[in-house]
Structure formats: C-alpha cells, structure tokens
C-alpha cells in the first residue's frame, strides 16, 4: 500500500460473502463464499489509487445466510466501540449479499455514530471474469471518506449506486446490479471515487435511534409468516408456540383470509404482537390505530424482512402495541 500521502483513516471490517469468494477461474457460479482475507482485498484496490491509511479486520468469515442475531449484536457493539476512536473517520463493512439488507437496517438502528458507515459486497466471486467486488469495495471506501456521508445513517454502495440501509433490498438473484430501493429510487450515485448525493434518509437512525443493544446477547424471537390463498392456518399455531412476535407477509395491503384474521386476533390477544407487512414490493400498508389490537401493527412501507428486524428491536423496549406502532411510524 502507498504510504507517502496520508488521508482519512478507514477501518474495513470483513464478514465474508461472495466479495471474498473463490471458484473456478472466470466462472460466476459454483464458488465458495468467504475465502479471501479482507486485507488482501483492500490492498488490491488501494494500490496505485487515492486510498491509503487503512486498517482491516476479518471480523467474521461467513456466508451471510449464516448471520445470526447474536452475530449482529456483536458486530454492532464492535462498531460502536471502534467508532469512539478519533483515529477513524469512517467504516466499511463487506458482507454477503443474501442478507445484507437485514444487517444494514439492524446497524442503521443500533450503531451510535454520525461517522460514515458503508456496507458493500459483490455478486461475482473474486475469481470471476468481470468480478464486481473490487469496484464496489473501492467505492465503499471512497464514500466512507466523504464528508457527504456523515450523519446519513448506514449506507449501502453497490453497482455505482448509494442506497439507504432502511430502504435497500436485494432485487436480483445473480446480476451485478442486484440492489435497489424499489419505488424510492436511491440516495445517489458513485462514479469511480466521486460521490453524488441527491436524497437523504428521512426516518430515525443511528444517534437518533433509541435502541440500545449494548447489554444484549440475543434478540427477541420474531418469525415471518407468508399468507397465500389456501395457506394452512396451522403454520400460525406452530409459529406462535415459540416466538415473541410475528410478522405477516400479507397479500396486497397486508391482507389475510377470514380464518387467518380470526387466528391473528387470538394470537394478538394472547400477548404476541403481530405486524402486518406486505408480500408486495412497493407501497404502504396503511395505518389504522383503531384496528391494531385486532389486525396487527401496520408495517408502513417496511418489507417483511425489515419489519422482522424492527419488531425484534421494538420488543427490547416494549410489548405495548401502541408503542410498537409508534416505532413503525418513526423508523
Ligand atoms: N450466500 C452468500 C452470502 O450471502 C453469497 C451471496 C453473496 O454474497 O452474493 O454470503
């Protein structure tokens, strides 16, 4: 790495994923995730570039499908610890793409810093022809060094685009342009190392968030149940025996059948909060404060995946349905 000019110090935290994956030369499929050390990936994109003055840590080395609540808590607490150091201007996290959106939202709600925190990954392993990881990592480091990224909550950079942790979703199973914010577009673009912001997050995040996980080892257990015509109601009985909360991925505006509605009402009255989100990608599940005790808390425009993260954090503060609904309107 070039040492002659010192720029803002960045810590790159590796967690594994395809960006550190290896497979047959040139091939984009049939590879193993989480094989390459983060230091090697960073050195590669920093040689002969504007980037230096960087530290790295292989914090996890996992396929992101093996991410757990315990690991999320550890990662967030680690970022909170290192972000107190004046040494670091910002942070980059490399992550498998499969569950990146959940980790991004969890960190957005639990990391207590205004410093830039940027997550990226890759759709093609390091050994593939046209691997996307190096440019994504280069741009994530560039964004973490940008003053424009301060106080924007956790950001995701992927395929030349900046996304908010709250609204980003994986929208393609294999193409390099695998992420999007659906109807909401994006926050901005990257062109090489240059940063172009056009939008800002409007919901509470990071230092404005009231969720404190510093004392936790695990999270309340929240399960997602998808509704579809003829869906067996026994799935609700099964899930409600062993969970602290349920997220329904309902049809349309979070709707379920008459028999499911009856069952949901019983589950709520037994003390298990139910959130109604939608299996539809775009739109809002409309808020109606009169029906949250019967139909469930309304997820606003959060996907079932994001609703699970917010409900599990909300349950660390309260089991009161009105209070949880307030979280869903604010975060
Ligand atoms: N399933 C792996 C993971 O999420 C590979 C997917 C990826 O990183 O693109 O880590």
Short mmCIF file of C-alpha atoms and ligand atoms in Angstrom, two decimals:
data_model
loop_
_atom_site.label_atom_id
_atom_site.label_comp_id
_atom_site.label_asym_id
_atom_site.label_seq_id
_atom_site.Cartn_x
_atom_site.Cartn_y
_atom_site.Cartn_z
CA UNK A 1 0.00 0.00 0.00
CA UNK A 2 1.28 3.52 -0.75
CA UNK A 3 2.39 5.27 2.39
CA UNK A 4 3.69 8.63 1.23
CA UNK A 5 0.39 10.55 1.49
CA UNK A 6 -1.91 10.06 4.47
CA UNK A 7 -5.63 10.53 4.09
CA UNK A 8 -8.61 9.96 6.38
CA UNK A 9 -8.28 6.65 8.24
CA UNK A 10 -10.86 3.98 7.45
CA UNK A 11 -11.43 0.62 9.11
CA UNK A 12 -12.65 -2.08 6.73
CA UNK A 13 -14.49 -4.85 8.57
CA UNK A 14 -14.73 -8.10 6.62
CA UNK A 15 -17.57 -10.53 7.32
CA UNK A 16 -17.19 -12.87 4.31
CA UNK A 17 -19.65 -13.29 1.44
CA UNK A 18 -19.10 -13.51 -2.31
CA UNK A 19 -16.83 -10.48 -2.35
CA UNK A 20 -14.30 -12.74 -0.60
CA UNK A 21 -15.36 -15.80 -2.63
CA UNK A 22 -13.28 -18.12 -4.79
CA UNK A 23 -14.29 -20.55 -7.52
CA UNK A 24 -13.17 -21.82 -10.93
CA UNK A 25 -11.30 -19.16 -12.86
CA UNK A 26 -13.63 -16.86 -14.82
CA UNK A 27 -16.84 -18.60 -13.63
CA UNK A 28 -19.52 -16.55 -11.87
CA UNK A 29 -21.35 -19.56 -10.38
CA UNK A 30 -20.37 -22.58 -8.24
CA UNK A 31 -17.94 -20.86 -5.91
CA UNK A 32 -17.35 -20.78 -2.17
CA UNK A 33 -18.03 -17.54 -0.30
CA UNK A 34 -15.76 -16.11 2.43
CA UNK A 35 -12.33 -17.42 1.30
CA UNK A 36 -10.10 -14.32 0.95
CA UNK A 37 -8.75 -12.14 3.75
CA UNK A 38 -10.12 -8.61 3.82
CA UNK A 39 -6.57 -7.21 3.97
CA UNK A 40 -5.80 -8.79 0.58
CA UNK A 41 -8.99 -7.40 -0.96
CA UNK A 42 -8.28 -3.91 0.38
CA UNK A 43 -4.61 -3.95 -0.68
CA UNK A 44 -5.66 -4.84 -4.18
CA UNK A 45 -8.00 -1.88 -4.63
CA UNK A 46 -5.74 0.55 -2.79
CA UNK A 47 -2.52 0.02 -4.68
CA UNK A 48 -1.99 2.85 -7.17
CA UNK A 49 -5.18 4.56 -6.07
CA UNK A 50 -6.00 7.55 -3.91
CA UNK A 51 -6.65 5.30 -0.93
CA UNK A 52 -4.20 4.63 1.88
CA UNK A 53 -4.17 4.85 5.66
CA UNK A 54 -6.47 1.92 6.15
CA UNK A 55 -6.91 -0.79 8.74
CA UNK A 56 -8.67 -4.11 8.21
CA UNK A 57 -10.16 -6.82 10.36
CA UNK A 58 -11.67 -10.18 9.41
CA UNK A 59 -14.46 -9.91 11.96
CA UNK A 60 -16.46 -12.89 10.62
CA UNK A 61 -15.75 -15.17 7.71
CA UNK A 62 -19.19 -16.41 6.83
CA UNK A 63 -21.76 -16.86 4.13
CA UNK A 64 -24.31 -14.21 5.09
CA UNK A 65 -27.03 -16.88 5.29
CA UNK A 66 -25.19 -17.90 8.47
CA UNK A 67 -25.61 -14.43 10.03
CA UNK A 68 -27.48 -14.63 13.35
CA UNK A 69 -28.95 -12.19 15.86
CA UNK A 70 -26.04 -12.88 18.22
CA UNK A 71 -23.53 -12.05 15.47
CA UNK A 72 -25.43 -8.87 14.54
CA UNK A 73 -25.29 -7.69 18.13
CA UNK A 74 -21.54 -8.42 18.33
CA UNK A 75 -20.86 -6.58 15.07
CA UNK A 76 -22.88 -3.53 16.10
CA UNK A 77 -21.24 -3.38 19.54
CA UNK A 78 -17.83 -3.67 17.88
CA UNK A 79 -18.58 -0.75 15.53
CA UNK A 80 -19.84 1.28 18.48
CA UNK A 81 -16.58 0.60 20.33
CA UNK A 82 -14.22 1.47 17.45
CA UNK A 83 -16.28 4.48 16.34
CA UNK A 84 -15.36 6.18 19.62
CA UNK A 85 -11.73 6.23 18.48
CA UNK A 86 -10.62 9.53 17.00
CA UNK A 87 -8.35 7.52 14.71
CA UNK A 88 -11.19 6.55 12.40
CA UNK A 89 -13.06 8.79 10.01
CA UNK A 90 -15.38 6.06 8.79
CA UNK A 91 -16.10 2.36 8.43
CA UNK A 92 -16.68 -0.07 5.59
CA UNK A 93 -18.26 -3.48 6.11
CA UNK A 94 -18.04 -6.19 3.48
CA UNK A 95 -20.94 -8.62 3.62
CA UNK A 96 -22.63 -11.41 1.68
CA UNK A 97 -25.42 -10.00 -0.43
CA UNK A 98 -28.10 -12.51 0.56
CA UNK A 99 -28.88 -10.98 3.95
CA UNK A 100 -27.07 -7.66 3.55
CA UNK A 101 -30.31 -5.67 3.75
CA UNK A 102 -31.16 -7.05 7.19
CA UNK A 103 -27.69 -6.37 8.60
CA UNK A 104 -27.70 -2.87 7.10
CA UNK A 105 -31.04 -1.99 8.73
CA UNK A 106 -30.05 -3.51 12.07
CA UNK A 107 -26.84 -1.45 12.13
CA UNK A 108 -28.77 1.64 11.00
CA UNK A 109 -30.91 1.30 14.14
CA UNK A 110 -28.20 0.34 16.64
CA UNK A 111 -24.90 1.98 15.68
CA UNK A 112 -24.41 5.21 17.62
CA UNK A 113 -22.23 7.33 15.41
CA UNK A 114 -22.55 10.09 12.82
CA UNK A 115 -19.38 8.85 11.14
CA UNK A 116 -19.83 7.21 7.73
CA UNK A 117 -20.70 3.50 7.92
CA UNK A 118 -20.87 1.91 4.46
CA UNK A 119 -21.73 -1.68 3.58
CA UNK A 120 -20.91 -3.40 0.32
CA UNK A 121 -20.48 -6.84 -1.21
CA UNK A 122 -20.33 -8.50 -4.60
CA UNK A 123 -22.45 -10.70 -6.80
CA UNK A 124 -19.49 -12.29 -8.56
CA UNK A 125 -16.69 -14.09 -6.70
CA UNK A 126 -13.21 -12.61 -6.76
CA UNK A 127 -12.09 -15.23 -9.30
CA UNK A 128 -14.89 -14.48 -11.83
CA UNK A 129 -14.49 -12.68 -15.11
CA UNK A 130 -15.80 -9.16 -14.52
CA UNK A 131 -15.79 -9.52 -10.73
CA UNK A 132 -17.78 -6.61 -9.27
CA UNK A 133 -16.26 -6.75 -5.77
CA UNK A 134 -13.15 -4.60 -6.35
CA UNK A 135 -15.09 -1.59 -7.70
CA UNK A 136 -17.78 -1.94 -5.03
CA UNK A 137 -15.11 -2.02 -2.31
CA UNK A 138 -13.21 0.90 -3.85
CA UNK A 139 -16.39 2.97 -3.99
CA UNK A 140 -17.42 1.99 -0.45
CA UNK A 141 -14.03 3.20 0.85
CA UNK A 142 -14.39 6.40 -1.21
CA UNK A 143 -17.86 7.02 0.25
CA UNK A 144 -16.64 6.32 3.81
CA UNK A 145 -14.07 9.10 3.29
CA UNK A 146 -16.63 11.57 2.04
CA UNK A 147 -17.96 14.38 4.25
CA UNK A 148 -21.26 13.95 2.44
CA UNK A 149 -21.69 10.51 4.04
CA UNK A 150 -21.64 11.92 7.60
CA UNK A 151 -24.94 11.69 9.50
CA UNK A 152 -26.75 9.85 6.69
CA UNK A 153 -27.29 6.65 8.66
CA UNK A 154 -25.80 3.38 7.46
CA UNK A 155 -25.30 3.41 3.68
CA UNK A 156 -25.04 0.64 1.12
CA UNK A 157 -22.94 1.01 -2.03
CA UNK A 158 -23.50 -1.40 -4.88
CA UNK A 159 -23.01 -1.14 -8.65
CA UNK A 160 -22.24 2.60 -8.70
CA UNK A 161 -25.27 3.46 -6.55
CA UNK A 162 -25.75 4.68 -2.96
CA UNK A 163 -28.71 3.26 -1.02
CA UNK A 164 -30.13 3.86 2.45
CA UNK A 165 -29.91 0.89 4.84
CA UNK A 166 -33.62 1.25 5.64
CA UNK A 167 -34.91 1.05 2.10
CA UNK A 168 -32.41 -1.09 0.24
CA UNK A 169 -33.44 -4.59 -0.92
CA UNK A 170 -31.81 -7.30 -2.94
CA UNK A 171 -33.80 -7.30 -6.19
CA UNK A 172 -31.92 -9.73 -8.41
CA UNK A 173 -30.56 -13.21 -7.70
CA UNK A 174 -27.44 -13.04 -9.88
CA UNK A 175 -26.88 -9.80 -11.78
CA UNK A 176 -24.21 -7.35 -10.54
CA UNK A 177 -26.88 -4.60 -10.29
CA UNK A 178 -28.55 -6.66 -7.55
CA UNK A 179 -29.84 -3.95 -5.19
CA UNK A 180 -32.49 -1.26 -5.33
CA UNK A 181 -34.84 0.90 -3.28
CA UNK A 182 -37.85 -0.06 -5.40
CA UNK A 183 -40.18 2.94 -5.97
CA UNK A 184 -37.94 5.13 -3.80
CA UNK A 185 -35.05 5.17 -6.25
CA UNK A 186 -31.73 5.65 -4.48
CA UNK A 187 -29.81 8.22 -2.44
CA UNK A 188 -27.17 8.89 -5.05
CA UNK A 189 -24.51 7.63 -7.41
CA UNK A 190 -20.80 6.85 -7.39
CA UNK A 191 -18.65 7.41 -10.43
CA UNK A 192 -15.24 5.93 -9.68
CA UNK A 193 -14.37 7.58 -6.32
CA UNK A 194 -16.69 10.55 -6.80
CA UNK A 195 -19.80 10.84 -4.65
CA UNK A 196 -23.11 12.30 -5.86
CA UNK A 197 -25.95 12.55 -3.31
CA UNK A 198 -29.46 13.55 -4.38
CA UNK A 199 -31.61 12.35 -1.45
CA UNK A 200 -31.32 11.88 2.32
CA UNK A 201 -32.92 9.37 4.70
CA UNK A 202 -35.95 10.85 6.49
CA UNK A 203 -36.53 8.20 9.18
CA UNK A 204 -34.72 7.97 12.54
CA UNK A 205 -31.32 6.26 12.50
CA UNK A 206 -28.01 5.85 14.39
CA UNK A 207 -27.61 8.59 17.04
CA UNK A 208 -31.33 9.45 16.79
CA UNK A 209 -32.36 5.84 17.45
CA UNK A 210 -33.43 4.84 20.96
CA UNK A 211 -32.49 1.17 20.59
CA UNK A 212 -29.63 0.13 22.85
CA UNK A 213 -28.20 -3.34 22.33
CA UNK A 214 -25.03 -2.85 24.38
CA UNK A 215 -26.34 -5.07 27.19
CA UNK A 216 -27.87 -7.79 24.96
CA UNK A 217 -26.57 -11.16 23.81
CA UNK A 218 -29.60 -12.11 21.75
CA UNK A 219 -32.78 -10.55 20.37
CA UNK A 220 -36.44 -11.36 20.96
CA UNK A 221 -37.51 -14.12 18.53
CA UNK A 222 -39.61 -12.81 15.64
CA UNK A 223 -40.80 -15.08 12.83
CA UNK A 224 -42.13 -14.18 9.37
CA UNK A 225 -45.21 -15.98 8.03
CA UNK A 226 -46.35 -15.52 4.43
CA UNK A 227 -50.04 -15.61 3.55
CA UNK A 228 -51.31 -17.02 0.24
CA UNK A 229 -54.69 -18.49 -0.81
CA UNK A 230 -55.28 -21.83 0.99
CA UNK A 231 -52.27 -21.27 3.28
CA UNK A 232 -52.61 -23.75 6.16
CA UNK A 233 -53.62 -21.93 9.33
CA UNK A 234 -51.63 -24.47 11.37
CA UNK A 235 -48.45 -22.58 10.45
CA UNK A 236 -49.67 -19.75 12.71
CA UNK A 237 -50.33 -22.20 15.58
CA UNK A 238 -46.88 -23.69 15.14
CA UNK A 239 -45.03 -20.38 14.99
CA UNK A 240 -46.93 -18.74 17.84
CA UNK A 241 -45.92 -21.57 20.24
CA UNK A 242 -42.30 -20.40 20.24
CA UNK A 243 -41.83 -16.74 19.38
CA UNK A 244 -42.05 -13.25 20.87
CA UNK A 245 -43.56 -11.63 17.79
CA UNK A 246 -44.83 -12.42 14.30
CA UNK A 247 -44.52 -10.53 11.02
CA UNK A 248 -47.20 -11.37 8.48
CA UNK A 249 -46.25 -11.02 4.82
CA UNK A 250 -49.84 -10.42 3.81
CA UNK A 251 -51.43 -10.12 0.39
CA UNK A 252 -51.90 -6.64 -1.10
CA UNK A 253 -52.13 -4.10 1.70
CA UNK A 254 -51.14 -6.71 4.31
CA UNK A 255 -54.37 -8.71 3.99
CA UNK A 256 -55.15 -12.29 5.02
CA UNK A 257 -58.22 -14.56 4.73
CA UNK A 258 -61.18 -14.52 7.14
CA UNK A 259 -59.94 -17.60 9.00
CA UNK A 260 -56.40 -16.19 9.27
CA UNK A 261 -57.84 -12.89 10.54
CA UNK A 262 -59.63 -14.72 13.36
CA UNK A 263 -56.46 -16.58 14.28
CA UNK A 264 -54.35 -13.40 14.17
CA UNK A 265 -56.79 -11.70 16.55
CA UNK A 266 -56.44 -14.61 19.01
CA UNK A 267 -52.65 -14.55 18.78
CA UNK A 268 -52.58 -10.79 19.50
CA UNK A 269 -54.92 -11.20 22.48
CA UNK A 270 -52.62 -13.96 23.82
CA UNK A 271 -49.88 -11.28 24.11
CA UNK A 272 -47.84 -11.89 20.95
CA UNK A 273 -47.55 -8.72 18.83
CA UNK A 274 -48.28 -9.24 15.14
CA UNK A 275 -47.05 -6.85 12.42
CA UNK A 276 -48.85 -6.72 9.08
CA UNK A 277 -46.46 -6.14 6.23
CA UNK A 278 -46.97 -6.97 2.58
CA UNK A 279 -45.59 -9.50 0.15
CA UNK A 280 -45.85 -6.70 -2.45
CA UNK A 281 -42.62 -4.81 -3.18
CA UNK A 282 -43.99 -1.26 -3.32
CA UNK A 283 -46.47 0.86 -1.38
CA UNK A 284 -47.54 1.42 2.22
CA UNK A 285 -49.56 -0.88 4.49
CA UNK A 286 -51.96 1.78 5.68
CA UNK A 287 -52.03 2.80 9.33
CA UNK A 288 -55.28 2.48 11.25
CA UNK A 289 -54.85 2.94 15.00
CA UNK A 290 -58.32 1.51 15.72
CA UNK A 291 -57.51 -1.95 14.42
CA UNK A 292 -54.01 -2.73 15.71
CA UNK A 293 -55.39 -4.92 18.54
CA UNK A 294 -57.38 -6.98 16.01
CA UNK A 295 -55.45 -6.91 12.76
CA UNK A 296 -51.96 -6.12 13.98
CA UNK A 297 -49.43 -3.29 13.86
CA UNK A 298 -49.07 -1.73 10.42
CA UNK A 299 -45.61 -2.07 8.89
CA UNK A 300 -45.75 1.23 6.99
CA UNK A 301 -43.59 0.59 3.91
CA UNK A 302 -41.13 -1.81 5.56
CA UNK A 303 -40.69 -5.18 3.87
CA UNK A 304 -41.32 -8.34 5.92
CA UNK A 305 -37.52 -8.73 6.28
CA UNK A 306 -37.04 -5.21 7.61
CA UNK A 307 -40.18 -5.48 9.75
CA UNK A 308 -38.68 -8.52 11.49
CA UNK A 309 -35.57 -6.51 12.42
CA UNK A 310 -37.58 -3.54 13.72
CA UNK A 311 -40.07 -5.68 15.66
CA UNK A 312 -37.25 -7.62 17.36
CA UNK A 313 -35.65 -4.33 18.45
CA UNK A 314 -39.00 -2.81 19.41
CA UNK A 315 -39.65 -5.80 21.67
CA UNK A 316 -36.49 -4.99 23.63
CA UNK A 317 -38.28 -1.77 24.68
CA UNK A 318 -41.98 -2.63 24.93
CA UNK A 319 -44.71 -5.16 24.24
CA UNK A 320 -47.36 -2.43 24.15
CA UNK A 321 -48.98 -2.41 20.70
CA UNK A 322 -49.42 1.38 20.53
CA UNK A 323 -45.77 1.93 21.43
CA UNK A 324 -44.59 -0.62 18.87
CA UNK A 325 -46.80 1.02 16.24
CA UNK A 326 -45.09 4.32 17.02
CA UNK A 327 -41.71 2.72 16.30
CA UNK A 328 -43.03 1.51 12.93
CA UNK A 329 -44.09 5.06 12.07
CA UNK A 330 -40.78 6.62 13.15
CA UNK A 331 -38.11 4.17 11.99
N1 LIG B 1 -24.86 -16.70 0.09
C1 LIG B 1 -23.64 -15.97 0.07
C2 LIG B 1 -23.67 -14.82 1.06
O1 LIG B 1 -24.65 -14.15 1.21
C3 LIG B 1 -23.27 -15.49 -1.27
C4 LIG B 1 -24.12 -14.37 -1.75
C5 LIG B 1 -23.35 -13.13 -1.95
O2 LIG B 1 -22.51 -12.73 -1.16
O3 LIG B 1 -23.59 -12.53 -3.00
O4 LIG B 1 -22.67 -14.58 1.71
#
